[in-house]
mmCIF file with all atom_site columns, C-alpha atoms in Angstrom:
data_model
loop_
_atom_site.group_PDB
_atom_site.id
_atom_site.type_symbol
_atom_site.label_atom_id
_atom_site.label_alt_id
_atom_site.label_comp_id
_atom_site.label_asym_id
_atom_site.label_entity_id
_atom_site.label_seq_id
_atom_site.pdbx_PDB_ins_code
_atom_site.Cartn_x
_atom_site.Cartn_y
_atom_site.Cartn_z
_atom_site.occupancy
_atom_site.B_iso_or_equiv
_atom_site.pdbx_formal_charge
_atom_site.auth_seq_id
_atom_site.auth_comp_id
_atom_site.auth_asym_id
_atom_site.auth_atom_id
_atom_site.pdbx_PDB_model_num
ATOM 1   C CA . UNK A 1 1   ? 8.584   2.752   5.806  1.00 0.00 ? 719 UNK A CA 1
ATOM 2   C CA . UNK A 1 2   ? 9.502   0.240   3.149  1.00 0.00 ? 720 UNK A CA 1
ATOM 3   C CA . UNK A 1 3   ? 10.195  -3.444  3.802  1.00 0.00 ? 721 UNK A CA 1
ATOM 4   C CA . UNK A 1 4   ? 11.924  -5.804  1.391  1.00 0.00 ? 722 UNK A CA 1
ATOM 5   C CA . UNK A 1 5   ? 9.886   -8.392  -0.453 1.00 0.00 ? 723 UNK A CA 1
ATOM 6   C CA . UNK A 1 6   ? 6.565   -7.790  -2.156 1.00 0.00 ? 724 UNK A CA 1
ATOM 7   C CA . UNK A 1 7   ? 4.922   -10.643 -0.240 1.00 0.00 ? 725 UNK A CA 1
ATOM 8   C CA . UNK A 1 8   ? 5.285   -12.168 3.212  1.00 0.00 ? 726 UNK A CA 1
ATOM 9   C CA . UNK A 1 9   ? 6.640   -15.697 3.582  1.00 0.00 ? 727 UNK A CA 1
ATOM 10  C CA . UNK A 1 10  ? 4.035   -16.266 6.306  1.00 0.00 ? 728 UNK A CA 1
ATOM 11  C CA . UNK A 1 11  ? 0.638   -16.864 4.695  1.00 0.00 ? 729 UNK A CA 1
ATOM 12  C CA . UNK A 1 12  ? -2.452  -17.702 6.746  1.00 0.00 ? 730 UNK A CA 1
ATOM 13  C CA . UNK A 1 13  ? -6.124  -18.313 5.941  1.00 0.00 ? 731 UNK A CA 1
ATOM 14  C CA . UNK A 1 14  ? -7.573  -17.206 9.288  1.00 0.00 ? 732 UNK A CA 1
ATOM 15  C CA . UNK A 1 15  ? -9.151  -13.782 8.800  1.00 0.00 ? 733 UNK A CA 1
ATOM 16  C CA . UNK A 1 16  ? -8.964  -13.007 12.521 1.00 0.00 ? 734 UNK A CA 1
ATOM 17  C CA . UNK A 1 17  ? -5.599  -14.416 13.597 1.00 0.00 ? 735 UNK A CA 1
ATOM 18  C CA . UNK A 1 18  ? -4.200  -14.428 17.116 1.00 0.00 ? 736 UNK A CA 1
ATOM 19  C CA . UNK A 1 19  ? -0.675  -13.045 17.315 1.00 0.00 ? 737 UNK A CA 1
ATOM 20  C CA . UNK A 1 20  ? 1.475   -13.726 20.362 1.00 0.00 ? 738 UNK A CA 1
ATOM 21  C CA . UNK A 1 21  ? 3.865   -10.851 21.033 1.00 0.00 ? 739 UNK A CA 1
ATOM 22  C CA . UNK A 1 22  ? 6.553   -10.548 23.674 1.00 0.00 ? 740 UNK A CA 1
ATOM 23  C CA . UNK A 1 23  ? 6.294   -6.972  24.932 1.00 0.00 ? 741 UNK A CA 1
ATOM 24  C CA . UNK A 1 24  ? 7.223   -5.449  28.261 1.00 0.00 ? 742 UNK A CA 1
ATOM 25  C CA . UNK A 1 25  ? 4.089   -3.281  28.452 1.00 0.00 ? 743 UNK A CA 1
ATOM 26  C CA . UNK A 1 26  ? 0.496   -3.390  27.276 1.00 0.00 ? 744 UNK A CA 1
ATOM 27  C CA . UNK A 1 27  ? 0.684   -2.761  23.495 1.00 0.00 ? 745 UNK A CA 1
ATOM 28  C CA . UNK A 1 28  ? -2.465  -0.648  23.562 1.00 0.00 ? 746 UNK A CA 1
ATOM 29  C CA . UNK A 1 29  ? -1.572  1.936   26.130 1.00 0.00 ? 747 UNK A CA 1
ATOM 30  C CA . UNK A 1 30  ? 1.584   3.598   27.334 1.00 0.00 ? 748 UNK A CA 1
ATOM 31  C CA . UNK A 1 31  ? 0.750   6.994   28.772 1.00 0.00 ? 749 UNK A CA 1
ATOM 32  C CA . UNK A 1 32  ? -2.355  7.100   26.592 1.00 0.00 ? 750 UNK A CA 1
ATOM 33  C CA . UNK A 1 33  ? -0.554  6.102   23.338 1.00 0.00 ? 751 UNK A CA 1
ATOM 34  C CA . UNK A 1 34  ? -0.348  2.793   21.508 1.00 0.00 ? 752 UNK A CA 1
ATOM 35  C CA . UNK A 1 35  ? 3.118   1.234   21.375 1.00 0.00 ? 753 UNK A CA 1
ATOM 36  C CA . UNK A 1 36  ? 2.159   -1.412  18.813 1.00 0.00 ? 754 UNK A CA 1
ATOM 37  C CA . UNK A 1 37  ? -0.153  -1.416  15.818 1.00 0.00 ? 755 UNK A CA 1
ATOM 38  C CA . UNK A 1 38  ? -1.834  -3.889  13.507 1.00 0.00 ? 756 UNK A CA 1
ATOM 39  C CA . UNK A 1 39  ? -1.181  -2.394  10.043 1.00 0.00 ? 757 UNK A CA 1
ATOM 40  C CA . UNK A 1 40  ? -1.938  -3.059  6.411  1.00 0.00 ? 758 UNK A CA 1
ATOM 41  C CA . UNK A 1 41  ? 0.926   -3.028  3.935  1.00 0.00 ? 759 UNK A CA 1
ATOM 42  C CA . UNK A 1 42  ? 0.941   -1.789  0.363  1.00 0.00 ? 760 UNK A CA 1
ATOM 43  C CA . UNK A 1 43  ? 2.778   -4.343  -1.833 1.00 0.00 ? 761 UNK A CA 1
ATOM 44  C CA . UNK A 1 44  ? 4.866   -3.132  -4.791 1.00 0.00 ? 762 UNK A CA 1
ATOM 45  C CA . UNK A 1 45  ? 5.873   -6.170  -6.889 1.00 0.00 ? 763 UNK A CA 1
ATOM 46  C CA . UNK A 1 46  ? 7.794   -4.094  -9.458 1.00 0.00 ? 764 UNK A CA 1
ATOM 47  C CA . UNK A 1 47  ? 10.191  -2.854  -6.742 1.00 0.00 ? 765 UNK A CA 1
ATOM 48  C CA . UNK A 1 48  ? 9.955   -6.020  -4.581 1.00 0.00 ? 766 UNK A CA 1
ATOM 49  C CA . UNK A 1 49  ? 8.879   -4.163  -1.435 1.00 0.00 ? 767 UNK A CA 1
ATOM 50  C CA . UNK A 1 50  ? 5.940   -3.482  0.865  1.00 0.00 ? 768 UNK A CA 1
ATOM 51  C CA . UNK A 1 51  ? 5.215   -0.152  2.524  1.00 0.00 ? 769 UNK A CA 1
ATOM 52  C CA . UNK A 1 52  ? 3.361   1.148   5.551  1.00 0.00 ? 770 UNK A CA 1
ATOM 53  C CA . UNK A 1 53  ? 2.507   4.829   5.773  1.00 0.00 ? 771 UNK A CA 1
ATOM 54  C CA . UNK A 1 54  ? 3.939   6.375   8.939  1.00 0.00 ? 772 UNK A CA 1
ATOM 55  C CA . UNK A 1 55  ? 2.389   9.559   10.301 1.00 0.00 ? 773 UNK A CA 1
ATOM 56  C CA . UNK A 1 56  ? 0.000   11.884  8.572  1.00 0.00 ? 774 UNK A CA 1
ATOM 57  C CA . UNK A 1 57  ? 1.721   14.893  7.104  1.00 0.00 ? 775 UNK A CA 1
ATOM 58  C CA . UNK A 1 58  ? -0.437  18.014  6.972  1.00 0.00 ? 776 UNK A CA 1
ATOM 59  C CA . UNK A 1 59  ? 0.993   21.257  5.737  1.00 0.00 ? 777 UNK A CA 1
ATOM 60  C CA . UNK A 1 60  ? 0.824   24.097  8.293  1.00 0.00 ? 778 UNK A CA 1
ATOM 61  C CA . UNK A 1 61  ? -0.583  21.790  10.970 1.00 0.00 ? 779 UNK A CA 1
ATOM 62  C CA . UNK A 1 62  ? 0.731   20.916  14.399 1.00 0.00 ? 780 UNK A CA 1
ATOM 63  C CA . UNK A 1 63  ? -1.784  18.109  14.946 1.00 0.00 ? 781 UNK A CA 1
ATOM 64  C CA . UNK A 1 64  ? -1.822  14.584  13.603 1.00 0.00 ? 782 UNK A CA 1
ATOM 65  C CA . UNK A 1 65  ? -0.034  11.372  14.388 1.00 0.00 ? 783 UNK A CA 1
ATOM 66  C CA . UNK A 1 66  ? 2.937   11.153  16.706 1.00 0.00 ? 784 UNK A CA 1
ATOM 67  C CA . UNK A 1 67  ? 6.273   10.633  14.970 1.00 0.00 ? 785 UNK A CA 1
ATOM 68  C CA . UNK A 1 68  ? 6.860   6.935   14.339 1.00 0.00 ? 786 UNK A CA 1
ATOM 69  C CA . UNK A 1 69  ? 3.186   5.964   14.496 1.00 0.00 ? 787 UNK A CA 1
ATOM 70  C CA . UNK A 1 70  ? 1.432   4.553   11.421 1.00 0.00 ? 788 UNK A CA 1
ATOM 71  C CA . UNK A 1 71  ? -1.206  6.657   9.722  1.00 0.00 ? 789 UNK A CA 1
ATOM 72  C CA . UNK A 1 72  ? -4.567  5.793   11.327 1.00 0.00 ? 790 UNK A CA 1
ATOM 73  C CA . UNK A 1 73  ? -6.021  4.940   7.884  1.00 0.00 ? 791 UNK A CA 1
ATOM 74  C CA . UNK A 1 74  ? -3.511  2.060   7.719  1.00 0.00 ? 792 UNK A CA 1
ATOM 75  C CA . UNK A 1 75  ? -4.244  0.539   11.153 1.00 0.00 ? 793 UNK A CA 1
ATOM 76  C CA . UNK A 1 76  ? -6.792  -1.888  12.592 1.00 0.00 ? 794 UNK A CA 1
ATOM 77  C CA . UNK A 1 77  ? -8.267  -1.985  16.077 1.00 0.00 ? 795 UNK A CA 1
ATOM 78  C CA . UNK A 1 78  ? -7.291  -5.019  18.134 1.00 0.00 ? 796 UNK A CA 1
ATOM 79  C CA . UNK A 1 79  ? -7.822  -6.591  21.527 1.00 0.00 ? 797 UNK A CA 1
ATOM 80  C CA . UNK A 1 80  ? -4.761  -7.331  23.653 1.00 0.00 ? 798 UNK A CA 1
ATOM 81  C CA . UNK A 1 81  ? -4.817  -9.823  26.505 1.00 0.00 ? 799 UNK A CA 1
ATOM 82  C CA . UNK A 1 82  ? -1.826  -10.735 28.631 1.00 0.00 ? 800 UNK A CA 1
ATOM 83  C CA . UNK A 1 83  ? -1.237  -14.509 28.359 1.00 0.00 ? 801 UNK A CA 1
ATOM 84  C CA . UNK A 1 84  ? 1.664   -14.542 30.821 1.00 0.00 ? 802 UNK A CA 1
ATOM 85  C CA . UNK A 1 85  ? 4.120   -11.908 32.066 1.00 0.00 ? 803 UNK A CA 1
ATOM 86  C CA . UNK A 1 86  ? 5.399   -10.110 28.972 1.00 0.00 ? 804 UNK A CA 1
ATOM 87  C CA . UNK A 1 87  ? 3.405   -12.192 26.468 1.00 0.00 ? 805 UNK A CA 1
ATOM 88  C CA . UNK A 1 88  ? 0.348   -10.622 24.837 1.00 0.00 ? 806 UNK A CA 1
ATOM 89  C CA . UNK A 1 89  ? -2.329  -12.187 22.611 1.00 0.00 ? 807 UNK A CA 1
ATOM 90  C CA . UNK A 1 90  ? -3.247  -9.706  19.857 1.00 0.00 ? 808 UNK A CA 1
ATOM 91  C CA . UNK A 1 91  ? -6.526  -10.327 17.982 1.00 0.00 ? 809 UNK A CA 1
ATOM 92  C CA . UNK A 1 92  ? -8.027  -7.981  15.364 1.00 0.00 ? 810 UNK A CA 1
ATOM 93  C CA . UNK A 1 93  ? -11.504 -6.704  16.261 1.00 0.00 ? 811 UNK A CA 1
ATOM 94  C CA . UNK A 1 94  ? -12.682 -7.283  12.669 1.00 0.00 ? 812 UNK A CA 1
ATOM 95  C CA . UNK A 1 95  ? -11.897 -9.826  9.973  1.00 0.00 ? 813 UNK A CA 1
ATOM 96  C CA . UNK A 1 96  ? -8.916  -8.991  7.783  1.00 0.00 ? 814 UNK A CA 1
ATOM 97  C CA . UNK A 1 97  ? -9.424  -9.095  4.031  1.00 0.00 ? 815 UNK A CA 1
ATOM 98  C CA . UNK A 1 98  ? -6.907  -10.947 1.838  1.00 0.00 ? 816 UNK A CA 1
ATOM 99  C CA . UNK A 1 99  ? -3.696  -8.931  1.649  1.00 0.00 ? 817 UNK A CA 1
ATOM 100 C CA . UNK A 1 100 ? -0.430  -8.039  3.357  1.00 0.00 ? 818 UNK A CA 1
ATOM 101 C CA . UNK A 1 101 ? -0.372  -7.085  7.052  1.00 0.00 ? 819 UNK A CA 1
ATOM 102 C CA . UNK A 1 102 ? 1.996   -6.640  9.940  1.00 0.00 ? 820 UNK A CA 1
ATOM 103 C CA . UNK A 1 103 ? 2.273   -6.121  13.664 1.00 0.00 ? 821 UNK A CA 1
ATOM 104 C CA . UNK A 1 104 ? 4.331   -2.940  14.003 1.00 0.00 ? 822 UNK A CA 1
ATOM 105 C CA . UNK A 1 105 ? 6.107   -2.061  17.265 1.00 0.00 ? 823 UNK A CA 1
ATOM 106 C CA . UNK A 1 106 ? 6.814   1.672   17.099 1.00 0.00 ? 824 UNK A CA 1
ATOM 107 C CA . UNK A 1 107 ? 9.294   1.836   19.988 1.00 0.00 ? 825 UNK A CA 1
ATOM 108 C CA . UNK A 1 108 ? 11.749  -0.335  18.033 1.00 0.00 ? 826 UNK A CA 1
ATOM 109 C CA . UNK A 1 109 ? 10.424  0.440   14.509 1.00 0.00 ? 827 UNK A CA 1
ATOM 110 C CA . UNK A 1 110 ? 10.044  -3.289  13.820 1.00 0.00 ? 828 UNK A CA 1
ATOM 111 C CA . UNK A 1 111 ? 7.442   -5.031  11.678 1.00 0.00 ? 829 UNK A CA 1
ATOM 112 C CA . UNK A 1 112 ? 6.384   -8.671  12.019 1.00 0.00 ? 830 UNK A CA 1
ATOM 113 C CA . UNK A 1 113 ? 4.646   -9.406  8.722  1.00 0.00 ? 831 UNK A CA 1
ATOM 114 C CA . UNK A 1 114 ? 2.094   -11.909 7.463  1.00 0.00 ? 832 UNK A CA 1
ATOM 115 C CA . UNK A 1 115 ? -0.362  -12.280 4.593  1.00 0.00 ? 833 UNK A CA 1
ATOM 116 C CA . UNK A 1 116 ? -3.993  -13.340 4.626  1.00 0.00 ? 834 UNK A CA 1
ATOM 117 C CA . UNK A 1 117 ? -4.743  -15.622 1.677  1.00 0.00 ? 835 UNK A CA 1
ATOM 118 C CA . UNK A 1 118 ? -7.961  -15.585 -0.338 1.00 0.00 ? 836 UNK A CA 1
#
């Protein structure tokens, strides 16, 4: 998926940010599958866009990622704690390096983007 703009307007310095997300269900598990993902984005300044790789295409294979899910090489593990009904605190399990990131909700194919500054 491509998103307009080569860089996010939201720039932070915290390498392990807390993201508050309003979600009906636990973002980490719905029938054994994640419904939300912490993803890295690939910026392309020449085309003024950022991309996240969705799925892992393998020729002649029936396995791999579920349709609509980001490629596992582009995701980061996170902890999710319910702050109040429908509000979840998302925190990466490891520090994020400087770059473009997003919180991707697969059920609505929506990305909430941010950048980690140097």
